[in-house]
Short mmCIF file of C-alpha atoms and ligand atoms in Angstrom, two decimals:
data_model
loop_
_atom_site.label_atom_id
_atom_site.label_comp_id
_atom_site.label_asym_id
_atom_site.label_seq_id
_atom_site.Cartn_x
_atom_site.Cartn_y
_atom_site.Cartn_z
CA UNK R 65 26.85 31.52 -29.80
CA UNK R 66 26.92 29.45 -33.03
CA UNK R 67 24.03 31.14 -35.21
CA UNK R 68 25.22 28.79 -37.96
CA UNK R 69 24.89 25.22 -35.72
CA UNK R 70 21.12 27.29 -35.29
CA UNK R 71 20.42 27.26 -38.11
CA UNK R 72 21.04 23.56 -38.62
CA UNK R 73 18.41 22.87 -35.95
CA UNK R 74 16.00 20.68 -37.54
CA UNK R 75 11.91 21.24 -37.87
CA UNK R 76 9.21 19.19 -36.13
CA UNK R 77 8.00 18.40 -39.44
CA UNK R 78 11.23 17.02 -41.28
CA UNK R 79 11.67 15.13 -38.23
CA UNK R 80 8.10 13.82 -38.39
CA UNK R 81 8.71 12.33 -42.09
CA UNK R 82 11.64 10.62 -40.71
CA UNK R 83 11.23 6.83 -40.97
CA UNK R 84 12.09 6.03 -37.30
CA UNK R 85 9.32 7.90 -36.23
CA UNK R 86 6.79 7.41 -39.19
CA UNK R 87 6.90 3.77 -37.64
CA UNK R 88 6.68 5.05 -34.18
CA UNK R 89 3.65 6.73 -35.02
CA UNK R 90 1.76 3.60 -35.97
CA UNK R 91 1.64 2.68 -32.65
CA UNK R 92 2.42 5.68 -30.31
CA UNK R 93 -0.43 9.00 -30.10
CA UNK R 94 1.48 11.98 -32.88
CA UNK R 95 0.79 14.19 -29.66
CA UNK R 96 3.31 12.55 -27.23
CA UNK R 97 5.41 11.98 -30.61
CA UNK R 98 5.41 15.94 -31.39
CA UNK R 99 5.69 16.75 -27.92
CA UNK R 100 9.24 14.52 -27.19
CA UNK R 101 10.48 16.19 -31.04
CA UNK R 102 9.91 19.46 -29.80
CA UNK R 103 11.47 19.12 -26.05
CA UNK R 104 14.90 17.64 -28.00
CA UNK R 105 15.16 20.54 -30.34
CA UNK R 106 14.86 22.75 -27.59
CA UNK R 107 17.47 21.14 -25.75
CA UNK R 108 20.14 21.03 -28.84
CA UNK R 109 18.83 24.68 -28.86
CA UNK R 110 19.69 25.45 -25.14
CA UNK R 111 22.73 23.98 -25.70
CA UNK R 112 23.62 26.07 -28.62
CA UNK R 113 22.35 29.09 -27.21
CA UNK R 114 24.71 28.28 -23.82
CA UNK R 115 27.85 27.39 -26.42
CA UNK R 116 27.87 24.17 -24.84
CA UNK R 117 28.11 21.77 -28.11
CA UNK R 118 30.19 22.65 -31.10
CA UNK R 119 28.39 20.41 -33.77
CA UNK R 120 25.50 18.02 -33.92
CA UNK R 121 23.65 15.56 -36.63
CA UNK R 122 19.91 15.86 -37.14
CA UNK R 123 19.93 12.19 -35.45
CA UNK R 124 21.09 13.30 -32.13
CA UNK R 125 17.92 15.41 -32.03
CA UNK R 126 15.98 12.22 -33.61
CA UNK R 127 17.12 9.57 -30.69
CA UNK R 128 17.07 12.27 -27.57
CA UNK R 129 14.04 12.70 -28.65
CA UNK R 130 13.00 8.99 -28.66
CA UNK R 131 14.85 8.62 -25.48
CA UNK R 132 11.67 11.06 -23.97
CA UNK R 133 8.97 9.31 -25.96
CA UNK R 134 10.36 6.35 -24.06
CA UNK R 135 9.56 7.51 -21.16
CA UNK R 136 6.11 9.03 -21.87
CA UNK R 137 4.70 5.79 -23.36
CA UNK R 138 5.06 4.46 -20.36
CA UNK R 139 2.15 4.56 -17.19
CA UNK R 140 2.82 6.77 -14.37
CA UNK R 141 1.78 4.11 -12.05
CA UNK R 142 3.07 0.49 -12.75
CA UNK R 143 4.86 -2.18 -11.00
CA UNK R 144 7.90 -2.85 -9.06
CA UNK R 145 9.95 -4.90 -7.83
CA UNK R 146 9.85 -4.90 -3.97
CA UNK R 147 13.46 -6.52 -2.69
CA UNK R 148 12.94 -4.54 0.44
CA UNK R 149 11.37 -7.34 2.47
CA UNK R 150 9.04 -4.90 3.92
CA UNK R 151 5.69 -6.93 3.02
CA UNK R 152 3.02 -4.01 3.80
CA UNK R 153 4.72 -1.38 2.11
CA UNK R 154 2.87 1.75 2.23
CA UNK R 155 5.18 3.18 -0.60
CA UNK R 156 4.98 0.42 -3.16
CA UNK R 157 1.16 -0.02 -2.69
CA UNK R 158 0.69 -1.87 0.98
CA UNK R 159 -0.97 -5.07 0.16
CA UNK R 160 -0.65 -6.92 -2.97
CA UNK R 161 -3.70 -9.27 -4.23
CA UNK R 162 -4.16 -12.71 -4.52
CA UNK R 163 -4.60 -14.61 -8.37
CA UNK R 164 -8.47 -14.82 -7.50
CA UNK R 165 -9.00 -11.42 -6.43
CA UNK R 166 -7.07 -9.84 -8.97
CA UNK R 167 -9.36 -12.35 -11.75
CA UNK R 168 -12.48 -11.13 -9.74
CA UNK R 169 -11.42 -7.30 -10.09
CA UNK R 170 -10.77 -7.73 -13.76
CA UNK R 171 -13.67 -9.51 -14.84
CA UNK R 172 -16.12 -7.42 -12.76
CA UNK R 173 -14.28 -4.24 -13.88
CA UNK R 174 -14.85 -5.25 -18.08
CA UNK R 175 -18.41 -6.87 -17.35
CA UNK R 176 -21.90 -5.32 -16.38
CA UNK R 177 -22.74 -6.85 -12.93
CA UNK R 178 -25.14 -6.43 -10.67
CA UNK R 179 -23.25 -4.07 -8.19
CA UNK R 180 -27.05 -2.74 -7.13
CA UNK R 181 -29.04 -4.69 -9.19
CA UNK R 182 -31.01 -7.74 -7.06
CA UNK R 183 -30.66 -10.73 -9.26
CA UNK R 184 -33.59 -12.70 -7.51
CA UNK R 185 -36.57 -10.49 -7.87
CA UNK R 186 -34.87 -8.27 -10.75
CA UNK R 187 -35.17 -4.84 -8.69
CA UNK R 188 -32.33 -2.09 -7.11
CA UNK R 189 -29.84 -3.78 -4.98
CA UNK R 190 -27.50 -2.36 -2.81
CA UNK R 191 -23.92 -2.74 -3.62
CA UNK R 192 -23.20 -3.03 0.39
CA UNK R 193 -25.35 -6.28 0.62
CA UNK R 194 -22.62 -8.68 -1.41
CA UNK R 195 -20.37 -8.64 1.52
CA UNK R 196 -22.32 -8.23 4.33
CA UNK R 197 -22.63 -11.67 5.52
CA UNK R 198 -19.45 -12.89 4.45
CA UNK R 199 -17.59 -9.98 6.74
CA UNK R 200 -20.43 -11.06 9.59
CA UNK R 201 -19.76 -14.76 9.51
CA UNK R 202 -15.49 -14.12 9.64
CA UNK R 203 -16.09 -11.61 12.22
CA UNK R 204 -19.11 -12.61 14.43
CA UNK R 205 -20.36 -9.04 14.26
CA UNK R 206 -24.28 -8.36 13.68
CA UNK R 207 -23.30 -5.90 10.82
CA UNK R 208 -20.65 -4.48 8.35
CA UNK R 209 -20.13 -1.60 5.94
CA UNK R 210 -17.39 -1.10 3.80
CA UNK R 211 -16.10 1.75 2.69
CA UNK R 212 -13.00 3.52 0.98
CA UNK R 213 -10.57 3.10 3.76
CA UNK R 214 -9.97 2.85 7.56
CA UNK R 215 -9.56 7.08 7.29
CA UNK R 216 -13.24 7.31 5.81
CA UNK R 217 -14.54 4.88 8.25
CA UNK R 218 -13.38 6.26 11.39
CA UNK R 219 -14.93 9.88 9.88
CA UNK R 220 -17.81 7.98 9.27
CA UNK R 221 -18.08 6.33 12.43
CA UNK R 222 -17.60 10.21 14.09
CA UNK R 223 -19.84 11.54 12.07
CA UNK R 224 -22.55 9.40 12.72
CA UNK R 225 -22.33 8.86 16.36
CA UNK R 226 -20.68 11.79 17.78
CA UNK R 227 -21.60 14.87 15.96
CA UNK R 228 -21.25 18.05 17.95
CA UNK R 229 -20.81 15.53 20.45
CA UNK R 230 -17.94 14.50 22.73
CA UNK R 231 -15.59 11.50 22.31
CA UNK R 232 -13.24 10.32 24.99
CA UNK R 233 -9.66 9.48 23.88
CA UNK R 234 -7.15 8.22 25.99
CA UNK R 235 -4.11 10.53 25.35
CA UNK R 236 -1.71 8.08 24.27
CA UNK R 237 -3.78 6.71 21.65
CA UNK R 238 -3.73 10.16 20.03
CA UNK R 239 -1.94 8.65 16.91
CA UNK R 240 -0.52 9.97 13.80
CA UNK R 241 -0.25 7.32 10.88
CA UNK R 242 1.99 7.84 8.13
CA UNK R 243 0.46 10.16 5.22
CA UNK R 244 -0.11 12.29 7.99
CA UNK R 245 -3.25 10.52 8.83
CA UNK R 246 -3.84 12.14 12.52
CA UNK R 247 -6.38 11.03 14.82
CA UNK R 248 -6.87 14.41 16.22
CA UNK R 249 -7.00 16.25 12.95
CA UNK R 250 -9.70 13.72 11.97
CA UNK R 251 -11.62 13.91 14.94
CA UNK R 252 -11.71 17.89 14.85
CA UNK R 253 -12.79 17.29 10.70
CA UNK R 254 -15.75 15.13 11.46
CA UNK R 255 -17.21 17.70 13.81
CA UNK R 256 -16.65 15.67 16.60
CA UNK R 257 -15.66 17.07 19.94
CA UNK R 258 -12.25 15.47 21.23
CA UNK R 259 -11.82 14.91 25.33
CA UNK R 260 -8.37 13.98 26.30
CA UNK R 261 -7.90 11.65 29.02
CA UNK R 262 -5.16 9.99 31.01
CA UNK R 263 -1.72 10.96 30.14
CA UNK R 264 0.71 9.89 27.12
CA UNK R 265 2.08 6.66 29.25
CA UNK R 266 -0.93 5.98 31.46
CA UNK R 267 -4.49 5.75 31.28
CA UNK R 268 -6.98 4.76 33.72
CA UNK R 269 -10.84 3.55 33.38
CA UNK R 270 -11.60 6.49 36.07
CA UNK R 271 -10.47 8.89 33.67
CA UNK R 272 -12.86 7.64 31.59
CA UNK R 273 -15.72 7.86 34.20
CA UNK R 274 -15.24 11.23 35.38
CA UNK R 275 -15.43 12.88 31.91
CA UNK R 276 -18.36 11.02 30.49
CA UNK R 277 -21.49 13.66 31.20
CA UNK R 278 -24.66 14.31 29.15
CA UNK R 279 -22.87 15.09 25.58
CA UNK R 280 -20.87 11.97 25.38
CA UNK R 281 -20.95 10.48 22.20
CA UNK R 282 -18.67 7.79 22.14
CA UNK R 283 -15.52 6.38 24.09
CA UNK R 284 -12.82 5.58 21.71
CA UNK R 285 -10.06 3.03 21.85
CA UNK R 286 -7.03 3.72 18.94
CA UNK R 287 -4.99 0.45 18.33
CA UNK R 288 -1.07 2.37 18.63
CA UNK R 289 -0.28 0.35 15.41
CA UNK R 290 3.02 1.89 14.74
CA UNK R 291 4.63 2.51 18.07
CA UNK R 292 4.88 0.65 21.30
CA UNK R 293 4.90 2.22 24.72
CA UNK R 294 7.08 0.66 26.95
CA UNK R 295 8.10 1.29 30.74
CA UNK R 296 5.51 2.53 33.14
CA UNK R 297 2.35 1.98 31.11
CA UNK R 298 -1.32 1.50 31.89
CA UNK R 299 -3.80 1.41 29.27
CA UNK R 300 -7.60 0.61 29.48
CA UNK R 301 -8.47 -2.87 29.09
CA UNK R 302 -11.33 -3.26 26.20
CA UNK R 303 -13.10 -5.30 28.69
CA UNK R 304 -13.99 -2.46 30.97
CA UNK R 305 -14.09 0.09 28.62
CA UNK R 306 -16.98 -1.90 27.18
CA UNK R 307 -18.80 -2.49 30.31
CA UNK R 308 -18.34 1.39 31.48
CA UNK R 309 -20.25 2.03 27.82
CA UNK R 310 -22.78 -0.37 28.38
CA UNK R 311 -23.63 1.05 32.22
CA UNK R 312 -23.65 4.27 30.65
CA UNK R 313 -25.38 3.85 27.38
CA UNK R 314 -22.67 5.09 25.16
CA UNK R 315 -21.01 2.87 22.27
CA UNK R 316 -17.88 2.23 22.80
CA UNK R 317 -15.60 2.45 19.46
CA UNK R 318 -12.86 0.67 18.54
CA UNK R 319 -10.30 1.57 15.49
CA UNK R 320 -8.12 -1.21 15.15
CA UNK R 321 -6.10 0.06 12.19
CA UNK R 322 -4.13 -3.15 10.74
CA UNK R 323 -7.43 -5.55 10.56
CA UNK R 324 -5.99 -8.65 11.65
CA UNK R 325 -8.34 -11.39 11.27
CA UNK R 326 -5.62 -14.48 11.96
CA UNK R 327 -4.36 -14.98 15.98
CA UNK R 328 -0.29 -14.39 15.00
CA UNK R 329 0.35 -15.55 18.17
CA UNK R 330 -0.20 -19.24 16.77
CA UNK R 331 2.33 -18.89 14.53
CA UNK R 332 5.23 -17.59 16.91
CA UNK R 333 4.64 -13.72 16.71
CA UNK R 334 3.71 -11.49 20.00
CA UNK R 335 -0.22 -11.60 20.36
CA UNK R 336 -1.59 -9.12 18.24
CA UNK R 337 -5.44 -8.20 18.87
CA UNK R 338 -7.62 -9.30 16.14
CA UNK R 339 -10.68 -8.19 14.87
CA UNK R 340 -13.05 -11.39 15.96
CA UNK R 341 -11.71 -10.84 20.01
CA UNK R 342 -12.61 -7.13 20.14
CA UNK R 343 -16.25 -8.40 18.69
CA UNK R 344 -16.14 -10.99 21.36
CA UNK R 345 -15.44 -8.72 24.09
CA UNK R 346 -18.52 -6.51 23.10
CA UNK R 347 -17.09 -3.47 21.16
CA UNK R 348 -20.15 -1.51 19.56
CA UNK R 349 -18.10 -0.65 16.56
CA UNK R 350 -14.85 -1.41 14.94
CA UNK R 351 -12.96 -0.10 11.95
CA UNK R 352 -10.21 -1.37 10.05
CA UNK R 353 -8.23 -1.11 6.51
CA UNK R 354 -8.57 -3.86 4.07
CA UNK R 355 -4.89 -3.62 2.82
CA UNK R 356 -2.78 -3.67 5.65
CA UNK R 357 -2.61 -7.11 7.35
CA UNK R 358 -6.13 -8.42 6.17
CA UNK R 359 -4.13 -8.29 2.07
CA UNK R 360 -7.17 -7.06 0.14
CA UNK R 361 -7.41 -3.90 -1.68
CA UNK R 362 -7.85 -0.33 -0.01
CA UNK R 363 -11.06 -0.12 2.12
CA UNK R 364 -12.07 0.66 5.28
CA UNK R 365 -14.36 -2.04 6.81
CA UNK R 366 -16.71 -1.34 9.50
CA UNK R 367 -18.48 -3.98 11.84
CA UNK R 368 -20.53 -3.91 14.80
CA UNK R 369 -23.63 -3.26 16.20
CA UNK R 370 -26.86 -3.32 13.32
CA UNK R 371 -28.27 -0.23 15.43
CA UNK R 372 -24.90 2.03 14.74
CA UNK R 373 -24.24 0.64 11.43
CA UNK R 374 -27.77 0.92 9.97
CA UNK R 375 -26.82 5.13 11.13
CA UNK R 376 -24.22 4.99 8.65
CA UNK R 377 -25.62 3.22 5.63
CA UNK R 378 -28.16 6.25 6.18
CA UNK R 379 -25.89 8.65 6.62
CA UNK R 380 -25.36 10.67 3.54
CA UNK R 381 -21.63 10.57 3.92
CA UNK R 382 -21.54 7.19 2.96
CA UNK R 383 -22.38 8.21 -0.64
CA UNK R 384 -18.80 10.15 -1.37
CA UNK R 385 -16.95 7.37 1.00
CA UNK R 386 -18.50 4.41 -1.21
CA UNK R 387 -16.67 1.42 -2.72
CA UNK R 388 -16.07 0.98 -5.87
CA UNK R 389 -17.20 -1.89 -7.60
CA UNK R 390 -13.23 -3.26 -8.44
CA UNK R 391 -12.67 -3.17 -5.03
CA UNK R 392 -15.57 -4.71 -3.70
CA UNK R 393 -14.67 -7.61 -6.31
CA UNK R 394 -11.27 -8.07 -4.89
CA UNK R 395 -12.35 -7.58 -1.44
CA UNK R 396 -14.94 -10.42 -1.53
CA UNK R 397 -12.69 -13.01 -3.05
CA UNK R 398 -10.26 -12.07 -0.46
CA UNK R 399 -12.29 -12.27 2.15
CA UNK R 400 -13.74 -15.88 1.15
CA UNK R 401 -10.45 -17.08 1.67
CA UNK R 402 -10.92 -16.38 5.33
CA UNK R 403 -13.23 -18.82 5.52
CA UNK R 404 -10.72 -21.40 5.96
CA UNK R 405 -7.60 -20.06 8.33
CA UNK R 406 -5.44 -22.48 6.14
CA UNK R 407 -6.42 -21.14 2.38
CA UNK R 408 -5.93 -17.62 3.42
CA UNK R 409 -2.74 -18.34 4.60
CA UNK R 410 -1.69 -20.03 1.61
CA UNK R 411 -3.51 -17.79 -1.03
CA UNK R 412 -3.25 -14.17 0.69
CA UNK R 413 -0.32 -12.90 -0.45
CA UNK R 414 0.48 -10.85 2.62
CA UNK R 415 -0.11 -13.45 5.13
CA UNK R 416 1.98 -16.10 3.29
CA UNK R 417 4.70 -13.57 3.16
CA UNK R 418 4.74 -12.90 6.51
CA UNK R 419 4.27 -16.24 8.03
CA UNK R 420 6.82 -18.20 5.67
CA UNK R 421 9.62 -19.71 8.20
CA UNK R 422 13.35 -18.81 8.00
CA UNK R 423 13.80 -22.51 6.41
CA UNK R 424 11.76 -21.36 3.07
CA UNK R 425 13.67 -18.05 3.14
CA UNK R 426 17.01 -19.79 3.16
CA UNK R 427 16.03 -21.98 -0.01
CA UNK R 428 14.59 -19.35 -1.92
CA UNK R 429 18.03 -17.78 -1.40
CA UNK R 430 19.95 -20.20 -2.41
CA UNK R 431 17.94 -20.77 -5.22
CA UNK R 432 18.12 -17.04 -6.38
CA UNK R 433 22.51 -17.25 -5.72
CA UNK R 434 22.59 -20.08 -7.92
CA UNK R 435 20.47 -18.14 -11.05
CA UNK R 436 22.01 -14.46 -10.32
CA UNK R 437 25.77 -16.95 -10.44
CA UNK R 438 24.71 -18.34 -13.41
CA UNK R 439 23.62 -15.55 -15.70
CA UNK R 440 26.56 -13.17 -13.92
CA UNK R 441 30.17 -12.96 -13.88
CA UNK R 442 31.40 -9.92 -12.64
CA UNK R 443 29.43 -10.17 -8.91
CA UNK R 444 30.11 -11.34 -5.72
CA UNK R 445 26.49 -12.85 -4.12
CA UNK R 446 26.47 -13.36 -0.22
CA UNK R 447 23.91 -15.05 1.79
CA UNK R 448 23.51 -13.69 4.83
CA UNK R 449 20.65 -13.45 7.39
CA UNK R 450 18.87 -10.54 7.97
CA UNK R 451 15.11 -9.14 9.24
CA UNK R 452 12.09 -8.26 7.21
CA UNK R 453 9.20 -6.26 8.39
CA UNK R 454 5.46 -6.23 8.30
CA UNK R 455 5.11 -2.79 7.32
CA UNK R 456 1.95 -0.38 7.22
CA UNK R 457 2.57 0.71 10.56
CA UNK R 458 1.57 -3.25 11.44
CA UNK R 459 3.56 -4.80 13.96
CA UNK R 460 6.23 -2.26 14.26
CA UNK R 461 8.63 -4.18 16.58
CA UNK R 462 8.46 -7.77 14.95
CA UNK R 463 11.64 -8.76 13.68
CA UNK R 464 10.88 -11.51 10.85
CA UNK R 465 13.95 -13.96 10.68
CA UNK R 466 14.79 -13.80 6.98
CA UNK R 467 17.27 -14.53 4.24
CA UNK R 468 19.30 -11.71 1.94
CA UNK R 469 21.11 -11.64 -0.76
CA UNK R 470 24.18 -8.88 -0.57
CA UNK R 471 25.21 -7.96 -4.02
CA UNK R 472 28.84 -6.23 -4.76
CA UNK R 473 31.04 -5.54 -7.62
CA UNK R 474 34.83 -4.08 -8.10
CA UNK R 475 33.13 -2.33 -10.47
CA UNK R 476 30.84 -0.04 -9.11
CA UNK R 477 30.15 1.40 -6.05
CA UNK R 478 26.97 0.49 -3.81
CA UNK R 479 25.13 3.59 -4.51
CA UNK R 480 25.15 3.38 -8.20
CA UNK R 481 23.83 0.05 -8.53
CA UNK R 482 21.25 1.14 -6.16
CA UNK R 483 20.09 3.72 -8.34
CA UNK R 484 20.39 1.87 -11.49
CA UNK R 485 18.07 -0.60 -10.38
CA UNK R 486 16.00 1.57 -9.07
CA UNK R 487 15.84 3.22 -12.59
CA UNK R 488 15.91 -0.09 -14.52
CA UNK R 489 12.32 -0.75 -16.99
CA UNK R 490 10.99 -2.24 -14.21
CA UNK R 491 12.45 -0.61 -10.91
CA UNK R 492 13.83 -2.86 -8.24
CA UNK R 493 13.82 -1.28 -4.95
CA UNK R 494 16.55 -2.44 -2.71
CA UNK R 495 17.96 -1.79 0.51
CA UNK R 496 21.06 0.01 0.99
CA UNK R 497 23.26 -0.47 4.75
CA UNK R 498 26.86 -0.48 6.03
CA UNK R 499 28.22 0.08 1.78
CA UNK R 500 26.11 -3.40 0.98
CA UNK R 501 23.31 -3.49 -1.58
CA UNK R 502 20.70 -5.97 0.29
CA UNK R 503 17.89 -8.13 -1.35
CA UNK R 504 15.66 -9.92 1.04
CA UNK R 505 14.19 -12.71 -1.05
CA UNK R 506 10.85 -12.55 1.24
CA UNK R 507 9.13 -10.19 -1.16
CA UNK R 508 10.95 -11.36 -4.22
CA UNK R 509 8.76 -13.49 -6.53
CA UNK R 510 10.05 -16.40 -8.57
CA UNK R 511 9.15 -14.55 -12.29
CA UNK R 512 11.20 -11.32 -10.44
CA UNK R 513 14.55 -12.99 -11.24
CA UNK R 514 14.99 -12.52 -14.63
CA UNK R 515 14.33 -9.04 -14.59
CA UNK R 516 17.01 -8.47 -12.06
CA UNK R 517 19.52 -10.39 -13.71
CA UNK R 518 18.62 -8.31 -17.04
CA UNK R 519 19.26 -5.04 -14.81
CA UNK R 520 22.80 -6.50 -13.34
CA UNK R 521 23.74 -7.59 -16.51
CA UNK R 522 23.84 -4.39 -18.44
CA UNK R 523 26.06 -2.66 -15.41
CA UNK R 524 28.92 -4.61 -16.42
C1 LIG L 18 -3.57 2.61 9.09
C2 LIG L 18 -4.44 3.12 10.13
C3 LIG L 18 -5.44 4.06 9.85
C4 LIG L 18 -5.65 4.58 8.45
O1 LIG L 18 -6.16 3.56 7.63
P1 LIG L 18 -6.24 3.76 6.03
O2 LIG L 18 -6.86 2.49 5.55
O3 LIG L 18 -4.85 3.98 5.56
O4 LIG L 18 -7.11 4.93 5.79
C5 LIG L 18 -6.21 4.52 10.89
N1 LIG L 18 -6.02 4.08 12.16
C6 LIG L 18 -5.07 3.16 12.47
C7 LIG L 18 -4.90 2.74 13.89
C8 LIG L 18 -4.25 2.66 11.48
O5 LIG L 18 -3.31 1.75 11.78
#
């Protein structure tokens, strides 16, 4: 140990009258400033102490030290680039917003408003009213009631109809959703009483029937959103799980996770059920998330019967599940886009995402090889094709026909690029398979480029 080189370790306040950081302090809070100072002269001290430098200059201290602060300025949470071609990805945030939503949020969020404030005759409002019809005329339900996501509206729902009652699950739809979102763990949470029926492959209406008795409290149909069940299956049809409920008098509730609102099948992708048919077939009650395949913000949206949701807004629940008023903004102009099949494909970003064709994909690659050729030498770029995903546990065997673009260098191995975009100022997530670095240009934006190139240049 060098109790000279100790000696020589600088103090936080000669450091502080240093000029670097007397500007840095004009525009960064002295607290982070003091905090990065003090982590670098313990490091230079650790170092000492563990013989493990010989000499050092008061400005190694100075820009380790701003090398920290660099980091600390900077939000926790903030954006990224998603090159993954996973559109709903739960990891990078699930649904991104449309321009209009993300206006509405902002300007709602810096405004007053009249989130319960009734405009016409100048007396309490309810902030559940300013989307009620909208969600009713998209959805042909009687009544809706949003929440703050599919998870709080299914414990709703439970807790509402089936308290220290029984609900009837068929045991294949016993589902766990990523973030360890169980159906069984929820059901046991809300108080209500689970009855298993049927077996994991097949399920008959019978089973149903000869476990309904005087504590029923609801039958319950889960949407498997993230698996499929293949082989010898047999599930209930909605259809006469409905009419069992209605000969019996018990509601018959439907959580149909994803929330799709558009028929896929139009558009070339297996028939997925959406929101409007289970309504049409006569479900009492359905529940669904507002960022998986609908593209809004988080919520959990509840429609159905005006009988079982008028129980819930009265439920006192609803209070510590309620919307905020940013969300509610974004929801709504999302939602108005639904109005018109065609705007909501072209405006939400999720469903334009999804449903753009292999053509589009192509061009957007080629357009992104001829920039990322331009702007870089020491690359190789390959177009090749390749699959994208939905994501959110949406879809999980669709295979979307896509574009990528394979990136390799002599330089540096396939790893190490990963990682330093990954750690770049703004990270770009990327795929990594068979020793290639992949970029599907599906999620990609346009403005994205740039950035990338920035990253790619500095490796060589
Ligand atoms: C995603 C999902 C949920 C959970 O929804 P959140 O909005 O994430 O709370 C519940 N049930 C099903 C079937 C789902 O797909």
């Amino acid at each position: 140990m060098n109790k000279e080189l100790l000696r020589k370790l600088p103090k936080i306040d000669e450091l502080l009258k240093n000029d670097v950081i007397q500007n840095e302090l004009k525009e960064t809070q002295r607290v982070l400033i003091v905090e990065s100072l003090r982590e670098s002269i313990e490091k230079y001290r650790k170092y000492i102490l563990e013989d493990k430098i010989q000499d050092f200059e008061e400005d190694d201290v100075l820009n380790y030290a701003l090398g920290l602060l660099l980091k600390k300025k900077k939000n926790n949470l903030r954006r990224v680039i998603n090159a993954t071609g996973t559109v709903i990805h739960t990891n990078l945030g699930r649904s991104i917003l449309s321009k209009k939503a993300v206006e509405n949020a902002i300007e709602i969020a810096g405004r007053y408003n009249n989130l319960e404030y009734d405009i016409e005759s100048g007396k309490r409002g309810s902030r559940y009213s300013h989307i009620e019809k909208l969600i009713t005329k998209i959805t042909g339900a009687e009544a809706a009631l949003v929440v703050n996501n599919n998870a709080a509206a299914i414990m709703l729902v439970l807790d509402s109809l089936c308290k220290e009652k029984e609900a009837i699950v068929s045991r294949g739809q016993l589902v766990e959703i990523g973030g360890s979102f169980r159906v069984p763990d929820v059901m046991k949470f809300s108080g209500a009483k689970l009855v298993e029926v049927g077996t994991t492959n097949r399920t008959h209406l019978y089973d149903y029937e000869n476990n309904i008795n005087d504590n029923t409290g609801m039958l319950l149909k889960v949407h498997t959103s993230n698996f499929k069940i293949c082989g010898f299956t047999e599930e209930v049809e909605l259809e006469s799980l409905v009419k069992l409920g209605n000969e019996r008098n018990i509601p018959v509730v439907e959580d149909i996770g994803s929330g799709v609102l558009v028929d896929f099948s139009k558009y070339g992708f297996t028939h997925e059920p959406t929101v409007q048919e289970s309504i049409k077939k006569g479900v009492d009650v359905v529940t669904f998330s507002g960022d998986k395949m609908l593209g809004g913000p988080q919520a959990g949206i509840i429609i159905g019967k005006k009988k079982y949701v008028e129980l819930m807004k009265k439920n006192q629940l609803t209070r510590a599940l309620r919307i905020d008023k940013m969300t509610l903004s974004a929801l709504e102009s999302t939602l108005r886009y639904y109005l018109d099949e065609k705007e909501a494909i072209e405006n939400i970003p999720t469903l334009n995402m999804i449903l753009s064709s292999k053509e589009d994909m192509k061009k957007k690659a080629i357009k992104f090889r001829k920039k990322f050729r331009h702007a870089l030498d020491n690359f190789e770029f390959k177009i090749d094709e390749d699959y994208s995903m939905v994501g959110g546990g949406s879809m999980p065997t669709e295979k979307i026909p896509t574009y990528v673009i394979k990136i390799s260098s002599e330089n540096i191995s396939v790893n190490e690029m990963e990682k330093i975009l990954r750690l770049n100022e703004t990270a770009i997530i990327t795929r990594v398979f068979n020793n290639e670095l992949i970029l599907d240009v599906r999620t990609i934006f346009d403005e994205d480029i740039e950035e990338i190139i920035k990253a790619l240049s500095k490796i060589n």
